[in-house]
XYZ file of C-alpha atoms in Angstrom:
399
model
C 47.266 3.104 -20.538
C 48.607 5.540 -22.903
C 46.322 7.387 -25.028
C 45.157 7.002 -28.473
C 45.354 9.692 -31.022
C 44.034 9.618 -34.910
C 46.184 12.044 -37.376
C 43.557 12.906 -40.066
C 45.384 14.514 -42.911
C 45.914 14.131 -47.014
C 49.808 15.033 -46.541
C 51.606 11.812 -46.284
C 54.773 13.888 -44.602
C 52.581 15.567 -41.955
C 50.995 12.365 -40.874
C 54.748 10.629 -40.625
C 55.925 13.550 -38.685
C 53.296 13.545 -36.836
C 53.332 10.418 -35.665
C 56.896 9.772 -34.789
C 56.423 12.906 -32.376
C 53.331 11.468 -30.837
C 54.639 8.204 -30.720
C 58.139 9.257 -29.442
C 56.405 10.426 -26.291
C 54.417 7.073 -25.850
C 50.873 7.895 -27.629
C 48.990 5.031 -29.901
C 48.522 6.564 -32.931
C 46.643 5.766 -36.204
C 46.278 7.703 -39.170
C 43.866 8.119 -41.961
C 44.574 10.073 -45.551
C 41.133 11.003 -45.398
C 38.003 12.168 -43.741
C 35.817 9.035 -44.948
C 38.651 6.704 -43.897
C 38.554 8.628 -40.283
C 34.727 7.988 -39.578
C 35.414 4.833 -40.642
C 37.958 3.809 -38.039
C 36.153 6.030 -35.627
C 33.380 3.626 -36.044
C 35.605 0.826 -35.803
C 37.764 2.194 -32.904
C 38.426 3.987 -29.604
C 39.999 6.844 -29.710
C 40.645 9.971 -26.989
C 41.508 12.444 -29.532
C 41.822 13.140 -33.355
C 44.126 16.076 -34.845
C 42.267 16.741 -38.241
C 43.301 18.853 -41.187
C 41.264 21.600 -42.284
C 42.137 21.313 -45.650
C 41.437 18.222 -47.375
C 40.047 16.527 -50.740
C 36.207 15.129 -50.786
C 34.993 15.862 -47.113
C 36.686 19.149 -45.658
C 37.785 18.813 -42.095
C 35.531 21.416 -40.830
C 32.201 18.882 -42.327
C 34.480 15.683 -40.514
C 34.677 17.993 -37.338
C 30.155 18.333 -37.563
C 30.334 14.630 -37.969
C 32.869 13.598 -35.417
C 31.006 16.164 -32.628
C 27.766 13.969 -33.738
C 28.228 11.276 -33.805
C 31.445 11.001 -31.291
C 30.721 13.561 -28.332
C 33.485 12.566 -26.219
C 36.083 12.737 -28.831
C 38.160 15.786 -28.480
C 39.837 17.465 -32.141
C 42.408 19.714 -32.495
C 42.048 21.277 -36.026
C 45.686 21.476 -38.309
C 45.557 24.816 -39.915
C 48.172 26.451 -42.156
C 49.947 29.754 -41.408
C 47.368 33.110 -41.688
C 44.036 30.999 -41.413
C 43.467 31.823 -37.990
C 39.744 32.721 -39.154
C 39.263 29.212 -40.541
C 40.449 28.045 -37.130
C 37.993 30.201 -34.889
C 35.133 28.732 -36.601
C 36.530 24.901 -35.933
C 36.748 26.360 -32.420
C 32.950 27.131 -32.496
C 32.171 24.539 -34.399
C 33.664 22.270 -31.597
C 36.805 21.746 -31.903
C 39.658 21.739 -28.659
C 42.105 23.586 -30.262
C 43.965 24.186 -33.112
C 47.499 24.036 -34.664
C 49.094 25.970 -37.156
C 51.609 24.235 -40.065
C 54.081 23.932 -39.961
C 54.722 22.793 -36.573
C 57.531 22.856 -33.569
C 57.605 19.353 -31.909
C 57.466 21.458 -28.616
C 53.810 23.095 -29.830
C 52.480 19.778 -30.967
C 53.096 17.562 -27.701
C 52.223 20.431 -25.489
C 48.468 21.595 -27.354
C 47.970 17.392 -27.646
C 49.206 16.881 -23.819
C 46.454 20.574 -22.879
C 43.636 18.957 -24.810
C 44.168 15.321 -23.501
C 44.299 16.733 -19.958
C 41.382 18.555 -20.075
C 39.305 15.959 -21.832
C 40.890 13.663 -18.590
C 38.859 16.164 -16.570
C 35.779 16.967 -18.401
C 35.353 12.782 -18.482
C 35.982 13.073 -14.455
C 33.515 16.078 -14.374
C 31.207 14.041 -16.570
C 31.565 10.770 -14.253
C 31.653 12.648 -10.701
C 28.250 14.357 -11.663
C 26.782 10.857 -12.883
C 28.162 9.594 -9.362
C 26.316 12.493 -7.552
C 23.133 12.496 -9.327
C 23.026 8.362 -8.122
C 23.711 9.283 -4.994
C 21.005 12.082 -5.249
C 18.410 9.178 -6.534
C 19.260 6.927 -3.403
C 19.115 9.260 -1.161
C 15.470 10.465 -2.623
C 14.823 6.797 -2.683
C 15.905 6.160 0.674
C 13.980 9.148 2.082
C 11.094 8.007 0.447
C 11.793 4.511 1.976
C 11.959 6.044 5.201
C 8.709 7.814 4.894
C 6.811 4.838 3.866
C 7.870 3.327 7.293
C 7.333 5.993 9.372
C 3.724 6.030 7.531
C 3.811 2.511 8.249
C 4.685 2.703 11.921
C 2.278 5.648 12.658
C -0.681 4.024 11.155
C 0.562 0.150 13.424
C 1.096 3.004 16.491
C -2.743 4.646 15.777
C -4.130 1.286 15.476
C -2.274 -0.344 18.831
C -3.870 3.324 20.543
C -7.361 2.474 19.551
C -7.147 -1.083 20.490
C -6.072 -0.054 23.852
C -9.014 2.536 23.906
C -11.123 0.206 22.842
C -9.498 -2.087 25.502
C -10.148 0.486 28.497
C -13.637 1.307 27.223
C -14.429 -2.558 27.326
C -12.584 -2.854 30.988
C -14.693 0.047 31.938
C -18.250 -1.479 30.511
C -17.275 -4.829 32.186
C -16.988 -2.720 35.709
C -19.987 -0.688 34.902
C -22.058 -3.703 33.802
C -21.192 -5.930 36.833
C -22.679 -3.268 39.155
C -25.767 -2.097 37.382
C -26.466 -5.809 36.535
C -26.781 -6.313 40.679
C -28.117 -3.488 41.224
C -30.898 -3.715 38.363
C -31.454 -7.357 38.701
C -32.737 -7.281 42.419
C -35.589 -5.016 42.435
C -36.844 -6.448 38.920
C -37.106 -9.782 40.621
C -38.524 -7.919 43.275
C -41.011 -6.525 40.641
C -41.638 -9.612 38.462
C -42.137 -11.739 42.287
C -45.071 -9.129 42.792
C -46.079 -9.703 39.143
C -46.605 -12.842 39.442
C -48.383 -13.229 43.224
C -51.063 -10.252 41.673
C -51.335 -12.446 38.526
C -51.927 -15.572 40.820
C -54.870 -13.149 42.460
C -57.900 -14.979 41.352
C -59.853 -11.521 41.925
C -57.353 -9.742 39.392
C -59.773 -8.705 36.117
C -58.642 -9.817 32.606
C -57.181 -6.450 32.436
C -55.070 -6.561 35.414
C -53.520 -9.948 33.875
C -52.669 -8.286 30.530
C -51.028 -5.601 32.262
C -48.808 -7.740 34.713
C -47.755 -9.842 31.197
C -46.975 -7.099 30.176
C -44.909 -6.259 32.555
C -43.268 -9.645 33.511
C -42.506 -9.352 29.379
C -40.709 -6.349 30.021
C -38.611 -7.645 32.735
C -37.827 -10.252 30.524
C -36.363 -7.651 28.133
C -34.450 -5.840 30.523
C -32.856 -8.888 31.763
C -31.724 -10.077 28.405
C -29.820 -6.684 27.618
C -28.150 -7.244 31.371
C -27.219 -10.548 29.818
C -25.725 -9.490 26.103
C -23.929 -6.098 28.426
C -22.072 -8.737 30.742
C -21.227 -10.766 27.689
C -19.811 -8.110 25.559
C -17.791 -6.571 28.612
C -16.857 -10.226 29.819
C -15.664 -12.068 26.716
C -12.487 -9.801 25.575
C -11.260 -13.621 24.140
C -12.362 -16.524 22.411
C -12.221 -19.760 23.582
C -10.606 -22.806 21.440
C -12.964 -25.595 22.717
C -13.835 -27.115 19.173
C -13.551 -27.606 15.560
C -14.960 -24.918 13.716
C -16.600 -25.218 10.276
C -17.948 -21.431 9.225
C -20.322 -22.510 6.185
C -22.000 -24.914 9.062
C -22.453 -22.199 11.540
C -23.905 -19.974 8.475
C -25.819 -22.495 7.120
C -27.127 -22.674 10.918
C -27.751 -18.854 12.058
C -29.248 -18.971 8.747
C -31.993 -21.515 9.893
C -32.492 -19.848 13.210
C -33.861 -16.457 10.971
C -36.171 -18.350 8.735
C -39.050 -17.140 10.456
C -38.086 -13.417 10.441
C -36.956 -13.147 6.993
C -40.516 -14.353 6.240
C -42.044 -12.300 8.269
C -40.452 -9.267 7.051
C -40.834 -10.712 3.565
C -36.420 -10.966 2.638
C -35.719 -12.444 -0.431
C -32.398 -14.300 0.620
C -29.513 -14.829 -1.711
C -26.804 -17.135 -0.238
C -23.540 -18.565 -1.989
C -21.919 -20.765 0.574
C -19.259 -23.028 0.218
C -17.303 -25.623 2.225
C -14.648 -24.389 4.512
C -11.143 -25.719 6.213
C -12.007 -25.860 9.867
C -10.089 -24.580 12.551
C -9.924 -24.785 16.197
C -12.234 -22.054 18.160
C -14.979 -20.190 19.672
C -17.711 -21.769 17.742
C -20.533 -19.813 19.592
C -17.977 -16.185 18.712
C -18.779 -17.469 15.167
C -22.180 -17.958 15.599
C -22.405 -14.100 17.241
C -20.439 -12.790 13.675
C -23.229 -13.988 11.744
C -25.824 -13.307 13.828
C -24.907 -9.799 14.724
C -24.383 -8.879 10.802
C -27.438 -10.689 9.776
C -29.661 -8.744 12.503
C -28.293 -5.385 11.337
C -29.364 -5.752 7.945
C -32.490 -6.799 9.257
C -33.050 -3.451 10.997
C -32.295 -1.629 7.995
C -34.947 -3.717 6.124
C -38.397 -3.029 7.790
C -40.441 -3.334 4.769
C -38.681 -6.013 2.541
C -35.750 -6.449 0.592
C -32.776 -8.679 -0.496
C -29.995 -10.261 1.663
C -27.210 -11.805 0.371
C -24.841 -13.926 2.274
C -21.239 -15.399 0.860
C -18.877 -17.702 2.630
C -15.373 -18.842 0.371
C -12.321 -19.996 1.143
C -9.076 -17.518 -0.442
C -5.736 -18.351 -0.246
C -5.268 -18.360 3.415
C -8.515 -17.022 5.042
C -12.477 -17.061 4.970
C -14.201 -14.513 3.741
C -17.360 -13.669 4.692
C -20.048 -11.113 3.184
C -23.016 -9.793 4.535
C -24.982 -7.379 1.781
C -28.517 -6.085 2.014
C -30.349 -3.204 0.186
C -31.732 -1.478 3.198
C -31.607 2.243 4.036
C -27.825 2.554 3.946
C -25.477 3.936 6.857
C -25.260 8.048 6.834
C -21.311 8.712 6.070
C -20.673 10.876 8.867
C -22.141 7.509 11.475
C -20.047 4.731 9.394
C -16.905 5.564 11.611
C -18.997 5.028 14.635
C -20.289 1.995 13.918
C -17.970 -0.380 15.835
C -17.879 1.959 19.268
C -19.977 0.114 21.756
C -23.176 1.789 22.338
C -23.369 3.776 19.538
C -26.760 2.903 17.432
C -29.431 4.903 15.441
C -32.255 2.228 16.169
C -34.816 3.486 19.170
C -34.607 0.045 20.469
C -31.064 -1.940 21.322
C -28.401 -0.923 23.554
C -25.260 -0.539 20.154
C -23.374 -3.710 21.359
C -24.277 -6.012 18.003
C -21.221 -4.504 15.830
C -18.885 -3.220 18.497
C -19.255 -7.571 19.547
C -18.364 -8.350 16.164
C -15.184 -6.406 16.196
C -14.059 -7.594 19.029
C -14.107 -11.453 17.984
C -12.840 -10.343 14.677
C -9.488 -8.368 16.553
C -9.256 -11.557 18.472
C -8.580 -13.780 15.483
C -6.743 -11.239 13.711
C -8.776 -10.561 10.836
C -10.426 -7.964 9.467
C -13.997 -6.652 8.569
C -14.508 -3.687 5.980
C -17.610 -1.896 5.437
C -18.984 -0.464 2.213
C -22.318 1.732 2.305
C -24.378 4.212 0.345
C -27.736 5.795 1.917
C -30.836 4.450 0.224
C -28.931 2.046 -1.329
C -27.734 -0.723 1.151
C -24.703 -1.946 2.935
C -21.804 -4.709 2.786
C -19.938 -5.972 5.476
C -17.286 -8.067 4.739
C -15.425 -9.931 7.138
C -11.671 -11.783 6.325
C -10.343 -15.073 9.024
C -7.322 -16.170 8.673
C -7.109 -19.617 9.170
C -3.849 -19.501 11.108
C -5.073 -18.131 14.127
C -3.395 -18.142 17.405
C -6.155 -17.367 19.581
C -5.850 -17.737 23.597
C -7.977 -19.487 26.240
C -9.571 -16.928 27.872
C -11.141 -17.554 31.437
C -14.916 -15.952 31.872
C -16.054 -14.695 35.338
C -19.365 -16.435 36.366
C -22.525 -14.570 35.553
C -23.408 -11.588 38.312
């Protein structure tokens, strides 16, 4: 496509001469008397390049040239000067302007300046268009390294979380070995001990005394054997079972009953918001142990009073489940510890409660968040999804 050229000039011979040179070597040209006419069809028009008198009536060329530069960047101009005003034309030069021509002209100097000019407008547009092309490319590369980041973020934190499953995994493999031993090997001298127990209680010689103690003792047995139990459940059950229909605001409303007794003991103002829920096939007894376990540990954190607040809804495509109390809070530097089996800050227990917890929780993939302050109380909140694939899982008989 050839290109088009505006002759700006008040000289009715210069713009015919003009453009049967221009036009005799296959330019579109239009002309314009004037510089108001020439903004005019600028505004109306493409054009690749305007040759503009200096000299002209009502708006000089060198106030057109300000405008045209303004308002018309791309636009090259190549200023018509008459003989000895080479001044006048450095300043067009400054003031933007491609080149100029002095008049009168040789056909030969106007199609070769017009020809220079057009061709080096050609490149600056190329320039112009090759660095818009590289700065893209610049953006989707930055984009696609940030992309690329975001993944590998992504990936590391899947990889970290597949590595402390399998730790978790080995330390549970580990505490079922360790637990199957010590269970044998603890369980046959305390029924050994709580036989004796009770033949010295059966003693009708043995003083009121004597039968405190050996309660006492036969209590304590009891104890022991109850943590054996909980340690070979914890190591044992590394799945849930899908053996019935599952309703969670039944099981709370149920573990709920079951602590009636201790939250008036230890005087627990309970606050409960618990709604119907979809059921789903599963372990209702791993259920049971979420509620449980969360309910007992803000328990322990309550000794003298407080408030417990317990919240089962239905969103979107999961349960959610919150457990809230206003007990003595969980010290910062212990809340990533929480979940490791046998780790607890309570004299009594053996740290299995909220390592359990996690365990069911991984096995239905959800998820359970905890939010505390120390002095001011703790929220555990716990996230089912109802689609959950969750595996038979065969249990050993009891050691």
């Amino acid at each position: 496509m050839s290109a088009r050229i505006l002759i700006v000039d008040d000289d009715r011979v210069i713009l015919e001469l003009a453009s049967i040179i221009l036009r005799s070597d296959g330019y579109s040209v239009r002309t314009a008397g004037n510089g108001i006419l020439a903004l005019n069809l600028l505004a109306e028009e493409p054009f690749d390049l305007v040759l503009l008198d200096f000299m002209m009536p009502g708006k000089d060329g060198l106030e057109v040239l300000q405008e045209i530069k303004r308002d018309f960047p791309d636009i090259a101009v190549i200023i018509f000067t008459g003989m000895g005003s080479e001044n006048i034309a450095v300043n067009a030069m400054k003031a933007g302007a491609a080149d100029y021509i002095i008049k009168p002209f040789r056909n030969h100097d106007l199609l070769e300046r017009t020809a220079n000019v057009l061709r080096s407008r050609r490149l600056e547009m190329q320039n112009i268009e090759l660095l818009a092309e590289r700065e893209r490319h610049l953006q989707e590369i930055q984009q696609w390294n940030m992309e690329l980041e975001r993944r590998v973020a992504e990936k590391s934190q899947e990889l970290e979380a597949a590595q402390a499953e399998i730790i978790q995994a080995e330390k549970l493999t580990t505490l079922g070995h360790l637990a199957a031993g010590l269970t044998h090997e603890i369980r046959n001298p305390l029924n050994s001990i709580n036989l004796f127990a009770q033949i010295l209680k059966s003693d009708h010689a043995a003083s009121p005394q004597s039968v405190e103690f050996l309660e006492r003792i036969q209590s304590e047995i009891d104890r022991i054997d109850n943590l054996l139990i909980k340690l070979l459940g914890v190591s044992r059950r590394t799945q849930n079972r899908v053996d019935s229909l599952v309703e969670v605001h039944i099981v709370a409303e149920e573990v709920l009953k079951s602590f009636q007794p201790q939250f008036a003991a230890q005087q627990i103002q309970l606050q409960t918001e618990v709604n119907p829920t979809p059921a789903f096939y599963g372990d209702q007894e791993a259920v049971r142990q979420i509620f449980s376990n969360l309910i007992s540990n803000a328990l322990h954190s309550m000794s003298e009073g407080g408030e417990l607040s317990l919240s089962v809804v239905s969103i979107q495509n999961s349960i959610q489940i919150k457990v809230s109390d206003n007990g003595c809070g969980i010290p910062l530097e212990h809340q990533a510890r929480v979940f490791d089996p046998f780790f607890t800050t309570r004299t009594k227990g053996i740290g299995f409660g909220l390592s359990s917890v996690l365990r069911i929780i991984k096995t239905y993939k959800g998820k359970i968040s905890l939010n505390s302050q120390p002095g001011k109380g703790t929220t555990f909140t716990v996230v089912l999804p109802l689609q959950m694939p969750v595996p038979v899982s065969v249990q050993e008989d009891p050691a």
